[in-house]
Amino acid sequence: MQAFKSAQYPEAVEHFKTAVELDPNFPTARLYLATAYMQQYIPGSISPENDQMAKAAYDQFMKVLEQDPKNNLAIASVASLYLSQNKWDDAQQWFEKLTAVDPGNAEAYYSLGFVAWSKWYPAYGTARANLGMRQEDPGPIKDKKVRDELKAQYGSVIDGGLKALDKALEINPITTMPWRTRTF
């Protein structure tokens, strides 16, 4: 624990591996082992070592979930790991699992809204750029055909994201948020 608290994650991994070997059914040690691996994963960095850290974290979280399928921390961590890897569909699936076992988790619903935005916004930005619209140009996309194509492809994604954000606000009300109006 001292190595983990001091952010000495490689050392912490070794200690937690020993703890897990001594007691494979000790979920706290396995959660810390998984988290120590996850702390060493660098989002956006592409290397075999970095991919191995993500896989090691995922594998350990899955072992926790084999023993306790409703472990909120393990589910949230897998969802977060996928989110940091930009694996939007996987992240969505795991945040939905988290909301099923912890329906009062506002952060999970907020994350589902973020996933929806992450799926949609690149296509929206590309469509605007392809039409010669600058970032500072106001308003919706003026080409009806392109607007309708985006709506057909991403309308349900955005609706799901907005519902998730509404649920997050229902659970944890804060000031008015700008995401309530969408523009295609």
mmCIF file of C-alpha atoms in Angstrom:
data_model
loop_
_atom_site.group_PDB
_atom_site.id
_atom_site.type_symbol
_atom_site.label_atom_id
_atom_site.label_comp_id
_atom_site.label_asym_id
_atom_site.label_seq_id
_atom_site.Cartn_x
_atom_site.Cartn_y
_atom_site.Cartn_z
ATOM 1 C CA MET A 1 0.000 0.000 0.000
ATOM 2 C CA GLN A 2 2.875 2.363 0.758
ATOM 3 C CA ALA A 3 4.300 1.939 -2.760
ATOM 4 C CA PHE A 4 0.846 2.486 -4.279
ATOM 5 C CA LYS A 5 0.176 5.601 -2.193
ATOM 6 C CA SER A 6 3.612 6.932 -3.191
ATOM 7 C CA ALA A 7 2.787 6.384 -6.888
ATOM 8 C CA GLN A 8 5.490 3.740 -7.151
ATOM 9 C CA TYR A 9 3.215 1.623 -9.326
ATOM 10 C CA PRO A 10 5.735 -0.912 -10.699
ATOM 11 C CA GLU A 11 6.802 -1.703 -7.140
ATOM 12 C CA ALA A 12 3.166 -1.786 -6.013
ATOM 13 C CA VAL A 13 2.363 -4.259 -8.806
ATOM 14 C CA GLU A 14 4.983 -6.660 -7.497
ATOM 15 C CA HIS A 15 3.669 -6.433 -3.933
ATOM 16 C CA PHE A 16 0.050 -6.889 -5.006
ATOM 17 C CA LYS A 17 1.016 -9.828 -7.246
ATOM 18 C CA THR A 18 2.528 -11.484 -4.170
ATOM 19 C CA ALA A 19 -0.616 -10.737 -2.147
ATOM 20 C CA VAL A 20 -2.817 -12.234 -4.880
ATOM 21 C CA GLU A 21 -0.585 -15.324 -5.121
ATOM 22 C CA LEU A 22 -0.881 -15.803 -1.352
ATOM 23 C CA ASP A 23 -4.661 -15.330 -1.418
ATOM 24 C CA PRO A 24 -6.235 -15.464 -4.902
ATOM 25 C CA ASN A 25 -9.672 -14.775 -3.407
ATOM 26 C CA PHE A 26 -8.655 -11.480 -1.770
ATOM 27 C CA PRO A 27 -10.541 -8.964 -3.942
ATOM 28 C CA THR A 28 -8.971 -5.863 -2.433
ATOM 29 C CA ALA A 29 -5.446 -6.962 -3.375
ATOM 30 C CA ARG A 30 -6.592 -7.842 -6.896
ATOM 31 C CA LEU A 31 -8.380 -4.488 -7.280
ATOM 32 C CA TYR A 32 -5.223 -2.675 -6.225
ATOM 33 C CA LEU A 33 -3.151 -4.811 -8.585
ATOM 34 C CA ALA A 34 -5.470 -3.949 -11.470
ATOM 35 C CA THR A 35 -5.481 -0.283 -10.505
ATOM 36 C CA ALA A 36 -1.677 -0.191 -10.262
ATOM 37 C CA TYR A 37 -1.496 -1.549 -13.813
ATOM 38 C CA MET A 38 -4.119 0.952 -14.950
ATOM 39 C CA GLN A 39 -2.175 3.834 -13.393
ATOM 40 C CA GLN A 40 0.758 2.933 -15.627
ATOM 41 C CA TYR A 41 -1.350 3.014 -18.793
ATOM 42 C CA ILE A 42 -0.859 6.279 -20.718
ATOM 43 C CA PRO A 43 -3.908 7.273 -22.811
ATOM 44 C CA GLY A 44 -2.953 8.040 -26.385
ATOM 45 C CA SER A 45 0.484 6.460 -26.179
ATOM 46 C CA ILE A 46 0.945 3.717 -28.736
ATOM 47 C CA SER A 47 3.422 1.048 -27.724
ATOM 48 C CA PRO A 48 3.371 -2.656 -26.945
ATOM 49 C CA GLU A 49 4.284 -1.913 -23.309
ATOM 50 C CA ASN A 50 1.407 0.512 -22.927
ATOM 51 C CA ASP A 51 -1.032 -1.915 -24.524
ATOM 52 C CA GLN A 52 0.230 -4.581 -22.115
ATOM 53 C CA MET A 53 -0.515 -2.342 -19.127
ATOM 54 C CA ALA A 54 -4.088 -1.879 -20.329
ATOM 55 C CA LYS A 55 -4.483 -5.620 -20.924
ATOM 56 C CA ALA A 56 -3.009 -6.504 -17.522
ATOM 57 C CA ALA A 57 -5.386 -4.066 -15.812
ATOM 58 C CA TYR A 58 -8.348 -5.404 -17.784
ATOM 59 C CA ASP A 59 -7.447 -9.031 -16.995
ATOM 60 C CA GLN A 60 -7.219 -8.341 -13.262
ATOM 61 C CA PHE A 61 -10.481 -6.381 -13.193
ATOM 62 C CA MET A 62 -12.146 -9.293 -15.003
ATOM 63 C CA LYS A 63 -10.851 -11.705 -12.343
ATOM 64 C CA VAL A 64 -12.432 -9.488 -9.693
ATOM 65 C CA LEU A 65 -15.688 -9.592 -11.651
ATOM 66 C CA GLU A 66 -15.524 -13.396 -11.876
ATOM 67 C CA GLN A 67 -15.660 -13.442 -8.064
ATOM 68 C CA ASP A 68 -18.040 -10.490 -7.705
ATOM 69 C CA PRO A 69 -19.969 -9.692 -10.929
ATOM 70 C CA LYS A 70 -21.482 -6.542 -9.420
ATOM 71 C CA ASN A 71 -18.269 -4.970 -8.149
ATOM 72 C CA ASN A 72 -18.863 -1.295 -8.929
ATOM 73 C CA LEU A 73 -15.213 -0.331 -8.803
ATOM 74 C CA ALA A 74 -14.119 -3.048 -11.229
ATOM 75 C CA ILE A 75 -16.957 -2.269 -13.652
ATOM 76 C CA ALA A 76 -16.264 1.473 -13.489
ATOM 77 C CA SER A 77 -12.560 0.858 -13.995
ATOM 78 C CA VAL A 78 -13.077 -1.304 -17.089
ATOM 79 C CA ALA A 79 -15.430 1.353 -18.481
ATOM 80 C CA SER A 80 -12.882 4.068 -17.744
ATOM 81 C CA LEU A 81 -10.098 2.032 -19.307
ATOM 82 C CA TYR A 82 -12.087 1.646 -22.527
ATOM 83 C CA LEU A 83 -12.958 5.343 -22.437
ATOM 84 C CA SER A 84 -9.292 6.294 -22.164
ATOM 85 C CA GLN A 85 -8.557 4.026 -25.146
ATOM 86 C CA ASN A 86 -11.273 5.732 -27.234
ATOM 87 C CA LYS A 87 -13.087 2.407 -27.575
ATOM 88 C CA TRP A 88 -16.468 4.086 -27.532
ATOM 89 C CA ASP A 89 -18.737 1.055 -28.016
ATOM 90 C CA ASP A 90 -16.940 -0.939 -25.323
ATOM 91 C CA ALA A 91 -16.958 2.041 -22.959
ATOM 92 C CA GLN A 92 -20.679 2.524 -23.559
ATOM 93 C CA GLN A 93 -21.379 -1.145 -22.854
ATOM 94 C CA TRP A 94 -19.468 -1.022 -19.556
ATOM 95 C CA PHE A 95 -20.969 2.284 -18.407
ATOM 96 C CA GLU A 96 -24.396 0.769 -19.112
ATOM 97 C CA LYS A 97 -23.398 -2.209 -16.932
ATOM 98 C CA LEU A 98 -22.374 0.240 -14.249
ATOM 99 C CA THR A 99 -25.715 2.061 -14.367
ATOM 100 C CA ALA A 100 -27.469 -1.311 -14.071
ATOM 101 C CA VAL A 101 -25.636 -2.205 -10.835
ATOM 102 C CA ASP A 102 -25.421 1.380 -9.558
ATOM 103 C CA PRO A 103 -28.377 3.365 -10.936
ATOM 104 C CA GLY A 104 -27.530 6.347 -8.746
ATOM 105 C CA ASN A 105 -24.089 6.846 -10.286
ATOM 106 C CA ALA A 106 -24.308 10.267 -11.970
ATOM 107 C CA GLU A 107 -20.757 9.999 -13.338
ATOM 108 C CA ALA A 108 -21.654 6.848 -15.267
ATOM 109 C CA TYR A 109 -24.565 8.636 -16.936
ATOM 110 C CA TYR A 110 -22.403 11.678 -17.651
ATOM 111 C CA SER A 111 -19.812 9.362 -19.212
ATOM 112 C CA LEU A 112 -22.496 7.841 -21.435
ATOM 113 C CA GLY A 113 -23.284 11.357 -22.635
ATOM 114 C CA PHE A 114 -19.604 11.956 -23.323
ATOM 115 C CA VAL A 115 -19.362 8.691 -25.267
ATOM 116 C CA ALA A 116 -22.310 9.747 -27.434
ATOM 117 C CA TRP A 117 -20.657 13.104 -28.113
ATOM 118 C CA SER A 118 -17.355 11.350 -28.903
ATOM 119 C CA LYS A 119 -19.051 9.136 -31.466
ATOM 120 C CA TRP A 120 -20.957 11.980 -33.119
ATOM 121 C CA TYR A 121 -18.789 15.083 -32.980
ATOM 122 C CA PRO A 122 -15.979 13.973 -35.329
ATOM 123 C CA ALA A 123 -18.541 13.239 -38.065
ATOM 124 C CA TYR A 124 -20.216 16.587 -37.436
ATOM 125 C CA GLY A 125 -16.872 18.432 -37.611
ATOM 126 C CA THR A 126 -15.889 16.585 -40.777
ATOM 127 C CA ALA A 127 -19.217 17.392 -42.413
ATOM 128 C CA ARG A 128 -18.827 21.077 -41.565
ATOM 129 C CA ALA A 129 -15.255 21.128 -42.883
ATOM 130 C CA ASN A 130 -16.268 19.321 -46.095
ATOM 131 C CA LEU A 131 -18.894 22.010 -46.669
ATOM 132 C CA GLY A 132 -16.309 24.745 -46.195
ATOM 133 C CA MET A 133 -17.718 25.864 -42.850
ATOM 134 C CA ARG A 134 -15.220 27.316 -40.428
ATOM 135 C CA GLN A 135 -15.221 26.483 -36.758
ATOM 136 C CA GLU A 136 -16.505 29.944 -35.913
ATOM 137 C CA ASP A 137 -19.374 29.774 -38.428
ATOM 138 C CA PRO A 138 -22.632 29.762 -36.460
ATOM 139 C CA GLY A 139 -25.636 27.582 -36.757
ATOM 140 C CA PRO A 140 -26.525 24.203 -38.068
ATOM 141 C CA ILE A 141 -25.221 22.632 -41.240
ATOM 142 C CA LYS A 142 -26.912 24.406 -44.105
ATOM 143 C CA ASP A 143 -26.902 21.491 -46.567
ATOM 144 C CA LYS A 144 -30.164 19.618 -45.852
ATOM 145 C CA LYS A 145 -28.956 16.354 -47.383
ATOM 146 C CA VAL A 146 -25.831 16.274 -45.205
ATOM 147 C CA ARG A 147 -27.857 17.323 -42.163
ATOM 148 C CA ASP A 148 -30.392 14.529 -42.802
ATOM 149 C CA GLU A 149 -27.602 11.961 -43.277
ATOM 150 C CA LEU A 150 -26.044 12.955 -39.950
ATOM 151 C CA LYS A 151 -29.432 12.838 -38.263
ATOM 152 C CA ALA A 152 -30.141 9.371 -39.671
ATOM 153 C CA GLN A 153 -26.754 8.035 -38.623
ATOM 154 C CA TYR A 154 -26.342 9.754 -35.248
ATOM 155 C CA GLY A 155 -29.805 10.846 -34.124
ATOM 156 C CA SER A 156 -30.345 7.861 -31.846
ATOM 157 C CA VAL A 157 -26.783 8.157 -30.506
ATOM 158 C CA ILE A 158 -27.374 11.793 -29.585
ATOM 159 C CA ASP A 159 -30.810 11.067 -28.125
ATOM 160 C CA GLY A 160 -29.320 8.333 -25.949
ATOM 161 C CA GLY A 161 -26.552 10.674 -24.844
ATOM 162 C CA LEU A 162 -29.017 13.418 -23.978
ATOM 163 C CA LYS A 163 -31.157 10.988 -21.965
ATOM 164 C CA ALA A 164 -28.049 9.886 -20.074
ATOM 165 C CA LEU A 165 -27.096 13.497 -19.363
ATOM 166 C CA ASP A 166 -30.646 14.250 -18.205
ATOM 167 C CA LYS A 167 -30.410 11.281 -15.836
ATOM 168 C CA ALA A 168 -27.052 12.540 -14.535
ATOM 169 C CA LEU A 169 -28.655 15.905 -13.804
ATOM 170 C CA GLU A 170 -31.646 14.231 -12.168
ATOM 171 C CA ILE A 171 -29.275 12.391 -9.837
ATOM 172 C CA ASN A 172 -26.953 15.318 -9.263
ATOM 173 C CA PRO A 173 -28.587 18.637 -10.202
ATOM 174 C CA ILE A 174 -26.163 21.397 -11.103
ATOM 175 C CA THR A 175 -26.444 24.620 -13.060
ATOM 176 C CA THR A 176 -28.073 24.665 -16.489
ATOM 177 C CA MET A 177 -26.011 22.823 -19.093
ATOM 178 C CA PRO A 178 -25.606 23.900 -22.727
ATOM 179 C CA TRP A 179 -26.016 20.397 -24.184
ATOM 180 C CA ARG A 180 -29.810 20.554 -24.081
ATOM 181 C CA THR A 181 -30.004 22.019 -27.578
ATOM 182 C CA ARG A 182 -28.467 20.216 -30.474
ATOM 183 C CA THR A 183 -27.721 21.503 -33.927
ATOM 184 C CA PHE A 184 -27.210 19.336 -36.951
#
